Short mmCIF file of C-alpha atoms and ligand atoms in Angstrom, two decimals:
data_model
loop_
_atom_site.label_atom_id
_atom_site.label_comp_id
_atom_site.label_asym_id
_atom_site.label_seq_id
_atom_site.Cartn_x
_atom_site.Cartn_y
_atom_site.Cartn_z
CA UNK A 19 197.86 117.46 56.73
CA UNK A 20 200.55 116.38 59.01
CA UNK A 21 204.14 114.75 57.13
CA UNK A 22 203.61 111.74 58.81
CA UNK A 23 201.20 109.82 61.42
CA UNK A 24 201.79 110.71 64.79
CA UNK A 25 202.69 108.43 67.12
CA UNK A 26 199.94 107.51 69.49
CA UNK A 27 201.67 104.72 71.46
CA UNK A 28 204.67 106.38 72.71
CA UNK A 29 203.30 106.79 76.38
CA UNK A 30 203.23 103.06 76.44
CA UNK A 31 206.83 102.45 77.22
CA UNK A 32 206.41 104.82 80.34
CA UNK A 33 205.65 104.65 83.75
CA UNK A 34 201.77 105.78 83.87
CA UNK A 35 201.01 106.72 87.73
CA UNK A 36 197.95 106.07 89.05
CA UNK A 37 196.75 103.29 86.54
CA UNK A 38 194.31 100.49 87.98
CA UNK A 39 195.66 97.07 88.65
CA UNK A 40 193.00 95.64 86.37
CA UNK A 41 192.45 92.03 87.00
CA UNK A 42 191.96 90.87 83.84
CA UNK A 43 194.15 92.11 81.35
CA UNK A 44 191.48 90.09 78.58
CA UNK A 45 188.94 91.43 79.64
CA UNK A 46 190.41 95.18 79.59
CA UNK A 47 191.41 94.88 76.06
CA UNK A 48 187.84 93.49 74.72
CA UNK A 49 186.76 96.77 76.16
CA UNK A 50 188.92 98.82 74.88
CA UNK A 51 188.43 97.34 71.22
CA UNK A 52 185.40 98.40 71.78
CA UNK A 53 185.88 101.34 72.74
CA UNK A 54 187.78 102.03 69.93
CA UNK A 55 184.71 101.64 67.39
CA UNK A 56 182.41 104.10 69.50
CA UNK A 57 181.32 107.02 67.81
CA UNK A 58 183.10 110.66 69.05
CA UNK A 59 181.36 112.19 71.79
CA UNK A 60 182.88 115.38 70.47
CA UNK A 61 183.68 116.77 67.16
CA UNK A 62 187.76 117.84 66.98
CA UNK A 63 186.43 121.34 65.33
CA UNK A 64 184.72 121.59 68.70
CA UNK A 65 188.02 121.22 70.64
CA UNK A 66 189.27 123.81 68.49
CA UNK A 67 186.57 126.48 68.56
CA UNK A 68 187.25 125.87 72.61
CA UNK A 69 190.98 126.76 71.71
CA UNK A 70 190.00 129.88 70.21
CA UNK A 71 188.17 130.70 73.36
CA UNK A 72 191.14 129.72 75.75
CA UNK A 73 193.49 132.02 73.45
CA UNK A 74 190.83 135.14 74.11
CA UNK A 75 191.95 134.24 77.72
CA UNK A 76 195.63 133.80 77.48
CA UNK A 77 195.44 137.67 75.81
CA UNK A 78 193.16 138.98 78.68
CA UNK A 79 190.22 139.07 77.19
CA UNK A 80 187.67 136.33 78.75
CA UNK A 81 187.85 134.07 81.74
CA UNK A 82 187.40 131.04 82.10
CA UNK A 83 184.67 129.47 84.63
CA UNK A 84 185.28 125.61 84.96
CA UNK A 85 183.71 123.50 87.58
CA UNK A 86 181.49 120.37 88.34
CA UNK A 87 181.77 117.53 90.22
CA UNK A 88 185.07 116.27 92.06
CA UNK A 89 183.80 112.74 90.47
CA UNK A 90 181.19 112.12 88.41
CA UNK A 91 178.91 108.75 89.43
CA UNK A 92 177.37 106.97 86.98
CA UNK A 93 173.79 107.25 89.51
CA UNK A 94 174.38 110.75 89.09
CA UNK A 95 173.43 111.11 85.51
CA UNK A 96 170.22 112.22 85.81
CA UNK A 97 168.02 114.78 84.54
CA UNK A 98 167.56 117.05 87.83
CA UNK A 99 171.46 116.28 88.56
CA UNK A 100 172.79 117.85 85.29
CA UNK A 101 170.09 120.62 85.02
CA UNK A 102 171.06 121.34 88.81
CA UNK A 103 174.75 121.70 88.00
CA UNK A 104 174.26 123.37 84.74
CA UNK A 105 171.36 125.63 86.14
CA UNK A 106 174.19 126.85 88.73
CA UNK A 107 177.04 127.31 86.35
CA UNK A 108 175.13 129.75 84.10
CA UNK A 109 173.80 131.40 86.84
CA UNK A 110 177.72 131.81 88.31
CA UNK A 111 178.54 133.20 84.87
CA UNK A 112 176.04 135.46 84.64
CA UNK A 113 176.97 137.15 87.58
CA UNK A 114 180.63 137.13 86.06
CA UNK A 115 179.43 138.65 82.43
CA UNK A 116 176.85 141.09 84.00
CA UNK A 117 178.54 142.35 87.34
CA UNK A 118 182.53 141.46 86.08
CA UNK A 119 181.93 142.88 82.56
CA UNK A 120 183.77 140.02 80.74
CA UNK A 121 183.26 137.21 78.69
CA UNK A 122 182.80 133.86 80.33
CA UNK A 123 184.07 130.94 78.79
CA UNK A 124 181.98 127.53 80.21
CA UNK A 125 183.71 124.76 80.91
CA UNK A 126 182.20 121.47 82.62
CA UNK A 127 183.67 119.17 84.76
CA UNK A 128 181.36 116.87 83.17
CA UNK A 129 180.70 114.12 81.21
CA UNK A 130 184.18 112.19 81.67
CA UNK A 131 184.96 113.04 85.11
CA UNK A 132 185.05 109.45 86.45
CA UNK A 133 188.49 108.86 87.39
CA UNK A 134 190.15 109.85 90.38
CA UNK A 135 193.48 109.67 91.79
CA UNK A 136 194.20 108.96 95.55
CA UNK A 137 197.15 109.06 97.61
CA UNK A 138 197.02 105.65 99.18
CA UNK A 139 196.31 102.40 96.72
CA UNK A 140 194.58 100.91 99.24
CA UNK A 141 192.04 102.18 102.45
CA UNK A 142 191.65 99.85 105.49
CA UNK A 143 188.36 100.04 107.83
CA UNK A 144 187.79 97.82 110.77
CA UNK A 145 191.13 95.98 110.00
CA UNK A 146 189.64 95.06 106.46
CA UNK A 147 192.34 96.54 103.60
CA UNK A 148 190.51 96.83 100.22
CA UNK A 149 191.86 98.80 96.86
CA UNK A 150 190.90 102.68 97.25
CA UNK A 151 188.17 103.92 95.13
CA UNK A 152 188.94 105.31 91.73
CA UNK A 153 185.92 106.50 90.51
CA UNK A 154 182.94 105.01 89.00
CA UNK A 155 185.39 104.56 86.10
CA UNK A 156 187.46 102.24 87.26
CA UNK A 157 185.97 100.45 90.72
CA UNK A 158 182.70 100.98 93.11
CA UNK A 159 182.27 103.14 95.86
CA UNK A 160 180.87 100.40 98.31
CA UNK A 161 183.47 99.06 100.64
CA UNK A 162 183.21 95.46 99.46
CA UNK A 163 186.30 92.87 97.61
CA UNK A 164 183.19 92.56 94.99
CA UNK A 165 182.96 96.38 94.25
CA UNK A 166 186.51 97.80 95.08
CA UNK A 167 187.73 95.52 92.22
CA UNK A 168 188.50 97.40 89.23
CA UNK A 169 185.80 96.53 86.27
CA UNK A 170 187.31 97.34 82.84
CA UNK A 171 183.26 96.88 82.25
CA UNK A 172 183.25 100.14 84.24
CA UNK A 173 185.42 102.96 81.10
CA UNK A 174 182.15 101.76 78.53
CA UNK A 175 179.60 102.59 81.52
CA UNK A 176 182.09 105.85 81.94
CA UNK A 177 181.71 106.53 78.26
CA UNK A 178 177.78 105.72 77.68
CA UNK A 179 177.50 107.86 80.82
CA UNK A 180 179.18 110.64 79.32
CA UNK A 181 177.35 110.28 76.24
CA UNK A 182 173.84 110.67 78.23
CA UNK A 183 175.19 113.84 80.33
CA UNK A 184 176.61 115.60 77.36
CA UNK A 185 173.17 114.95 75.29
CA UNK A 186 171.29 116.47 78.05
CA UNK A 187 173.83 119.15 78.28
CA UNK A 188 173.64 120.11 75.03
CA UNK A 189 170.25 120.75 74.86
CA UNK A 190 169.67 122.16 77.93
CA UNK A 191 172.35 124.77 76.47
CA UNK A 192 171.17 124.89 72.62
CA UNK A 193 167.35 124.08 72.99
CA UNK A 194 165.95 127.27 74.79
CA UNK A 195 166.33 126.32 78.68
CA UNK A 196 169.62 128.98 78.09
CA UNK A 197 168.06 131.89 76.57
CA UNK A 198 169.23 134.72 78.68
CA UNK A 199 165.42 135.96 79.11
CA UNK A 200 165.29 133.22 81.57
CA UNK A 201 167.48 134.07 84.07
CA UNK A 202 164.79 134.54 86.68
CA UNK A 203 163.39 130.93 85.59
CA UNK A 204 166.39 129.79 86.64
CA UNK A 205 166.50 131.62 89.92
CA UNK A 206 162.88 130.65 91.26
CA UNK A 207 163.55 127.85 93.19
CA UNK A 208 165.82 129.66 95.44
CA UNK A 209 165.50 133.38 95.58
CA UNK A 210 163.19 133.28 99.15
CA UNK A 211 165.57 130.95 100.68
CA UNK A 212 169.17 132.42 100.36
CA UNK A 213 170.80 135.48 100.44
CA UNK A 214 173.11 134.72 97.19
CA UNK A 215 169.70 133.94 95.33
CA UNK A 216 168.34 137.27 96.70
CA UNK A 217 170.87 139.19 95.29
CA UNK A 218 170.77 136.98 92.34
CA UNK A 219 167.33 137.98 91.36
CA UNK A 220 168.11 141.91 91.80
CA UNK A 221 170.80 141.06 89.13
CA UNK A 222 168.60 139.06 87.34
CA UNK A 223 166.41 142.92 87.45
CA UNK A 224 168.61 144.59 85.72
CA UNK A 225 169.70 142.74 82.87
CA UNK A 226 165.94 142.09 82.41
CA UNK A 227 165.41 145.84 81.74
CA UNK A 228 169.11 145.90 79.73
CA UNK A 229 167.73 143.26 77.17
CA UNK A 230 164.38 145.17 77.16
CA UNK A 231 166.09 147.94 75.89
CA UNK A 232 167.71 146.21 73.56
CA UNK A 233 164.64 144.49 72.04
CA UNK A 234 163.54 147.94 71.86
CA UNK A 235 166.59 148.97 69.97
CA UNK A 236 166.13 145.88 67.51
CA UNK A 237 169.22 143.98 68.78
CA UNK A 238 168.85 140.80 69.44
CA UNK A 239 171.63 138.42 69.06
CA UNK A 240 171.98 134.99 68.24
CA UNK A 241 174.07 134.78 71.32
CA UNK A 242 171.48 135.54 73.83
CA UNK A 243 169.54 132.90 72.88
CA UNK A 244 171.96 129.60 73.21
CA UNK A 245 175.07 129.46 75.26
CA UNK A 246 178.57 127.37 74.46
CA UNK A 247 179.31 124.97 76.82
CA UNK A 248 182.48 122.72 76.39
CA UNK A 249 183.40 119.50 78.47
CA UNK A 250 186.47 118.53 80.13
CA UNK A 251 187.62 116.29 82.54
CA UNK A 252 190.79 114.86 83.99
CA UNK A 253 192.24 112.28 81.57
CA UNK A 254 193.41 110.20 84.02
CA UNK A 255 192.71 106.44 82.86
CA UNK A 256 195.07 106.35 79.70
CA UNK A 257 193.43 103.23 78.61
CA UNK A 258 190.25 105.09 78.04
CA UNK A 259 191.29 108.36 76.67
CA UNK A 260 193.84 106.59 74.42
CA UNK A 261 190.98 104.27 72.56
CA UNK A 262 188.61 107.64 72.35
CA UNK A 263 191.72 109.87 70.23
CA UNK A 264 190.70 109.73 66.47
CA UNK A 265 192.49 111.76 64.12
CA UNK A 266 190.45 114.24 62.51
CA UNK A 267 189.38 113.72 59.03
CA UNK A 268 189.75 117.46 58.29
CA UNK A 269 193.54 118.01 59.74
CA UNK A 270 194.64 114.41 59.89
CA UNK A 271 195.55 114.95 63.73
CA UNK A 272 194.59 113.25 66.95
CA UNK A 273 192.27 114.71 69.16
CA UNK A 274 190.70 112.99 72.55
CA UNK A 275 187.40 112.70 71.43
CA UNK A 276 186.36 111.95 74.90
CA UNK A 277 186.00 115.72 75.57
CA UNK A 278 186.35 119.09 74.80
CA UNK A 279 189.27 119.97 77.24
CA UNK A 280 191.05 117.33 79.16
CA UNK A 281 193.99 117.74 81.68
CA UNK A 282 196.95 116.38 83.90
CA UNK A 283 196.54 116.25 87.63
CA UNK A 284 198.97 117.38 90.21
CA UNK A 285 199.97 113.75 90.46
CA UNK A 286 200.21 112.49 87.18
CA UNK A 287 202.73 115.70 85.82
CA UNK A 288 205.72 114.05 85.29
CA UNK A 289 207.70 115.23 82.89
CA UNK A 290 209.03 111.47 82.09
CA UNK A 291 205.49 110.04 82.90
CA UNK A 292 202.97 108.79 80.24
CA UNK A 293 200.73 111.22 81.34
CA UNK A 294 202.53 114.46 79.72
CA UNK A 295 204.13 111.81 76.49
CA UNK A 296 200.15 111.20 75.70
CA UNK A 297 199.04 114.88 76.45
CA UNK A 298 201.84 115.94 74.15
CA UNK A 299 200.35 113.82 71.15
CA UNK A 300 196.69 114.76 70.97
CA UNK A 301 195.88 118.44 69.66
CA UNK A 302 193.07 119.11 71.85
CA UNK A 303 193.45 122.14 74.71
CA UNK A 304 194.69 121.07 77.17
CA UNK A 305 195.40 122.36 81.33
CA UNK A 306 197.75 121.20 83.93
CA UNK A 307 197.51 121.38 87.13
CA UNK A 308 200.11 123.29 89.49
CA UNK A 309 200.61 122.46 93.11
CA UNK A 310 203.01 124.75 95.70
CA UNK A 311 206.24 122.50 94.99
CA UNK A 312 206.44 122.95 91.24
CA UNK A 313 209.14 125.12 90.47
CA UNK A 314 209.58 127.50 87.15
CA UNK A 315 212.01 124.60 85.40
CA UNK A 316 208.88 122.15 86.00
CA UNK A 317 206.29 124.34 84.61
CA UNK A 318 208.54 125.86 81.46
CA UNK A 319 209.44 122.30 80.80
CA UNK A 320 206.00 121.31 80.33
CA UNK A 321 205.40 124.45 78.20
CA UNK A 322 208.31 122.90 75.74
CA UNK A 323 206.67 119.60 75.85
CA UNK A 324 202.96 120.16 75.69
CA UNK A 325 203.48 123.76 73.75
CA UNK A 326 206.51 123.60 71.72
CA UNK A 327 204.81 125.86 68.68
CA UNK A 328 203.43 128.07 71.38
CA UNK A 329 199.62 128.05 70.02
CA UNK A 330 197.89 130.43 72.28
CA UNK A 331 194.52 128.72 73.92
CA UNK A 332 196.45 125.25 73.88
CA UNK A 333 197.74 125.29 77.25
CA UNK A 334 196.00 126.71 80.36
CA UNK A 335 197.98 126.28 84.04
CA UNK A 336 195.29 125.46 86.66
CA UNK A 337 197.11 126.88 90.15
CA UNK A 338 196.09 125.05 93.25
CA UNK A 339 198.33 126.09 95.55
CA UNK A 340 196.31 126.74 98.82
CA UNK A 341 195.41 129.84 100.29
CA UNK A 342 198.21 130.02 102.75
CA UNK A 343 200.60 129.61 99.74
CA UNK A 344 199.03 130.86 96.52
CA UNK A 345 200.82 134.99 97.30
CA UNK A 346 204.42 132.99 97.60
CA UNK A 347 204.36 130.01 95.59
CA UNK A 348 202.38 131.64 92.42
CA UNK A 349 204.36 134.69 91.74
CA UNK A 350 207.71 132.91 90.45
CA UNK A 351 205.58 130.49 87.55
CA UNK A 352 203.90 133.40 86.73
CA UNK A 353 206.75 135.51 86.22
CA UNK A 354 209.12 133.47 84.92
CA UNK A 355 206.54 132.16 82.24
CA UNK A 356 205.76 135.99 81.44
CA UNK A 357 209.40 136.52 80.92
CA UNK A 358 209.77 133.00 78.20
CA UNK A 359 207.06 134.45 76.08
CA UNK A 360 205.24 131.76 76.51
CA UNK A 361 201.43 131.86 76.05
CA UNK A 362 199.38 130.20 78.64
CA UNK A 363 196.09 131.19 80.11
CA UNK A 364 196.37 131.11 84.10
CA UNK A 365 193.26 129.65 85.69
CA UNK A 366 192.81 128.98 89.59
CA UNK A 367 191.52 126.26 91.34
CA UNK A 368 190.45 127.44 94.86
CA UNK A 369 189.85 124.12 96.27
CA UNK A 370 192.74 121.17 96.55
CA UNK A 371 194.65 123.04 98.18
CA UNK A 372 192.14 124.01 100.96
CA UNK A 373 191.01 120.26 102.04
CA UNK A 374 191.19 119.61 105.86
CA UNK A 375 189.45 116.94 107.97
CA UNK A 376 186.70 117.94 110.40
CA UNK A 377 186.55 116.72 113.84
CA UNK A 378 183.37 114.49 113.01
CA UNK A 379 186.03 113.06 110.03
CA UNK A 380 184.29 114.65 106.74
CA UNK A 381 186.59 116.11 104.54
CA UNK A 382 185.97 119.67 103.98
CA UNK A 383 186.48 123.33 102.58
CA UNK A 384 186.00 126.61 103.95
CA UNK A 385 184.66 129.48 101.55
CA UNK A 386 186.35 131.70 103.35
CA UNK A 387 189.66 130.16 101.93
CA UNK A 388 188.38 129.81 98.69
CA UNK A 389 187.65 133.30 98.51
CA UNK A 390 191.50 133.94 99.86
CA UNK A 391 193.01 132.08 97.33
CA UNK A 392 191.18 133.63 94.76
CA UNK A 393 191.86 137.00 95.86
CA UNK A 394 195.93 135.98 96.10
CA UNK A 395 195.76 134.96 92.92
CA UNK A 396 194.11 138.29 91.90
CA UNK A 397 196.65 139.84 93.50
CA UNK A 398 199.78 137.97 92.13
CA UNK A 399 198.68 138.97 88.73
CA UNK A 400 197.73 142.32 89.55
CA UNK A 401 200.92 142.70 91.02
CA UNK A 402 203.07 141.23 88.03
CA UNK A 403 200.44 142.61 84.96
CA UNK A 404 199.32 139.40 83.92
CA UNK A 405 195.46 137.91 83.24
CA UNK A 406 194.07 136.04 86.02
CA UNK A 407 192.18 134.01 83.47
CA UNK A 408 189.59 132.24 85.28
CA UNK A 409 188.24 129.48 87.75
CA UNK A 410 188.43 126.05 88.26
CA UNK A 411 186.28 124.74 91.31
CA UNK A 412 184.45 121.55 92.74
CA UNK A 413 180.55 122.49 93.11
CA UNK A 414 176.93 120.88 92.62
CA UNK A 415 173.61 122.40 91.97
CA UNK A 416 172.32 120.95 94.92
CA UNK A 417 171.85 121.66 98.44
CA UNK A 418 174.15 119.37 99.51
CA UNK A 419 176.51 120.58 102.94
CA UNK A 420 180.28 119.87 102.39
CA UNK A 421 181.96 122.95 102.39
CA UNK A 422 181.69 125.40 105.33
CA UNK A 423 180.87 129.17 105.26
CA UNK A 424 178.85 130.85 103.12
CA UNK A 425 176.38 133.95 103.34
CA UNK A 426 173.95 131.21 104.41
CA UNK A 427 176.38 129.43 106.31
CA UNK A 428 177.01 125.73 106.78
CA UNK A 429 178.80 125.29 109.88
CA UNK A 430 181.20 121.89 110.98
CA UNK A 431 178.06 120.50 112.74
CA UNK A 432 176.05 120.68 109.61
CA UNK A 433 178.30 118.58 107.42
CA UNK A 434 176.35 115.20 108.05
CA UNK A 435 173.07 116.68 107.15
CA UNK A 436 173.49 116.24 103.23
CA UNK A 437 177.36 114.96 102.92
CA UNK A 438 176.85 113.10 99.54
CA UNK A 439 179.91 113.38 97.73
CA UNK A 440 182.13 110.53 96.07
CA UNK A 441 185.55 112.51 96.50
CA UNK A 442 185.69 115.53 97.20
CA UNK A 443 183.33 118.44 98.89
CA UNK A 444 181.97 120.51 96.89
CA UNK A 445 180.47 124.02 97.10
CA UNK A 446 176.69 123.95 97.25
CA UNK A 447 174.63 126.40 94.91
CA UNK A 448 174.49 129.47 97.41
CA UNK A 449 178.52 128.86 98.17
CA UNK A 450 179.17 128.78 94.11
CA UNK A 451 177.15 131.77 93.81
CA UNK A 452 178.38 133.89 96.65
CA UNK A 453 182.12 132.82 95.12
CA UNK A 454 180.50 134.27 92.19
CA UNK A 455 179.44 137.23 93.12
CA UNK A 456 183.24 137.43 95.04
CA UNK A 457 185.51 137.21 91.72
CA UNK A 458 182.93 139.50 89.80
CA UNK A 459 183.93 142.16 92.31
CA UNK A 460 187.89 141.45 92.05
CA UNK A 461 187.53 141.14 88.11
CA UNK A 462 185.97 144.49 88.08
CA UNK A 463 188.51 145.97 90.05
CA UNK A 464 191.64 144.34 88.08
C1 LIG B 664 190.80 117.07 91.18
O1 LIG B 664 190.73 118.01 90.39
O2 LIG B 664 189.81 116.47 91.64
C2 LIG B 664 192.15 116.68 91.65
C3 LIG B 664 192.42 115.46 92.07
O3 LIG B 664 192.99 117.70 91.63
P1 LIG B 664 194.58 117.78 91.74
O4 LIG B 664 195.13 116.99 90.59
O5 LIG B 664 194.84 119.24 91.59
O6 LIG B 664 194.97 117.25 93.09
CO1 LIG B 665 188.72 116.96 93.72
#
């Protein structure tokens, strides 16, 4: 048990970027008494077995593969959507176990990822100037004064949301649908169609005839027969996250209930900001993410603030530097974090800092830069002896067309076809598993 309570409230007193101007402050605060009795949507002991994980990564032994959605929409909850997604993410980490030979810790960008922050407050079209979009959180995605007004109605349809995609998550995950002896199930609906599925299946061959074996040898393990899957999001909305910490009966600390893992954007990292003061209070793990201007005073301050006691697997750096920046701008955190002693698992997210406009005005990724910055960062910690510990990316299960590239590629003129993203692009299911398929290789060769 802890000496005395911690204080919960202390983020209050400081400035919180990218907060909604919520019309009605009554109306926020019914919602968030309410939100306040809701049962957890996961269990603290959870949040810690997912440390444990994340520590296994900071030491170099598993990597981390955490991806979803760029936002979450509440009409996205549904069945096919979150069996898509899921579908796609074991299949990406059973290329990395099988072909990379390591561990794969599963994280989701799911259930909670509702919020998003934007770089202008407000976006004009045809002269009309209405609040930006914040996620289905916070306001609607419809350019309307009726919709772009933030709904504090909107964090309980975030939360029952969640509540519905992490149900179906879990037992799509614990109820069979995960068993390893059906990775070709998962496979069927795309091995004739795609070159990543093709070589999918020929994987799929092998470990077939590995488990065989095994059968034959009278091994079979609980653990090819469910799979752990953890949640996270990015805590953005501090209203929300705040009313869903509960202190643990068994420890008497705070955890975010909200999810397994949450983190801190690139915009929300101040070191003064509520943000990090709110971060600091709850014990779950937690990641941060790292753009190309943070320097090694920024990131080992956050280590003293978010990881004073230096618990392994409770802080994980999510690098999103860019491909054109990741071989400079990484090397110096990396080192200088090596050198503290601190322990943090290093993950890599490929994608915000590859965003460029096409000419027809969609906003979108190549996979070729992807790939880059994933090898730099490869190399970076090759170079310096350090774990690249995993990857954080944007993708769907569907066949959606945001991202170019690809071994079945999706070029500029193909982005209208299926362009159906809230926020971000995202890589489609041949792009995730061709990206796949890419860090297996540089894993095995690290
Ligand atoms: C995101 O992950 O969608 C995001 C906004 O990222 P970042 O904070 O790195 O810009
Ligand atoms: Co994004």
């Amino acid at each position: 048990m802890s000496a005395e309570p911690i204080n919960l409230e202390s983020w209050r007193d400081l400035p919180a970027a990218q907060q909604p101007d919520w019309p009605d402050r009554a109306a926020l605060d019914r919602v968030v008494t309410e939100l306040r009795e809701l049962p957890p949507l996961v269990f603290a002991g959870e949040c810690d077995e997912l440390k444990d994980r994340l520590a296994a990564v900071a030491r170099g032994e598993a990597f981390v593969l955490q991806g979803g959605d760029c936002a979450e929409t509440f009409a996205g909850a549904t069945a096919d959507n979150v069996r898509n997604k899921l579908k796609t993410l074991l299949q990406m980490a059973i290329v990395l176990t099988y072909a990379g030979r390591v561990p794969v810790v599963k994280i989701g960008r799911v259930a909670g990822q509702f919020a998003k922050p934007r770089s202008k407050p407000t976006e004009v079209r045809g002269g009309l100037e209405l609040p930006a979009y914040r996620g289905d959180m916070v306001n609607g995605f419809d350019f309307t004064a009726e919709s772009r007004t933030p709904d504090p109605g909107r964090l309980l349809r975030a939360y029952h949301s969640s509540a519905v995609t992490l149900n179906l998550a879990r037992a799509f995950t614990k109820g069979g649908y995960a068993d390893l002896r059906q990775v070709h199930a998962w496979n069927q609906d795309f091995v004739a169609e795609s070159p990543a599925g093709r070589r999918y299946e020929q994987l799929a061959r092998e470990i077939d005839q590995a488990l065989a074996f095994m059968r034959a040898c009278r091994a079979d393990p609980e653990e090819f027969h469910t799979v752990e899957f953890y949640s996270s999001h990015e805590a953005l909305i501090l209203d929300y996250d705040h009313a869903l910490t509960r202190i643990d009966s068994r420890t008497g600390l705070p955890y975010d209930v909200s999810a397994h893992m949450v983190w801190i954007g690139e915009r929300t990292r101040q070191l003064d900001g509520a943000h990090v003061e709110f971060f600091s209070r709850i014990r779950n793990p937690i990641g941060v993410k790292l753009g190309p201007t943070t320097t090694p005073e920024d990131a080992l301050a956050l280590i003293d603030k978010l990881n004073p006691a230096n618990e392994p697997g409770r802080l994980t750096f999510i690098a999103r530097m860019g491909a054109s920046r990741v071989r400079d701008a990484l090397p110096p955190l990396v080192e200088k974090i090596r050198a503290s002693g601190a322990q943090v698992a290093w993950i890599c997210d490929p994608m915000h800092g590859n965003t460029f406009e096409a000419p027809s005005g969609h906003k979108t990724r190549r996979l070729d830069d992807v790939i880059d910055e994933v090898t730099g960062f490869f190399e970076v910690h090759q170079a310096l002896g350090t774990h690249p510990g995993g990857i954080h990316i944007e993708f769907t299960g569907d066949d959606v067309t945001e991202c170019v590239g690809g071994g079945h590629p999706i070029v500029e003129e193909d982005l209208a076809l299926r362009y159906e993203t809230a926020c971000d692009p995202r890589l489609n299911r041949g792009q995730s598993l061709d990206l796949a398929f890419r860090v297996a290789e540089l894993y095995r060769s690290t």
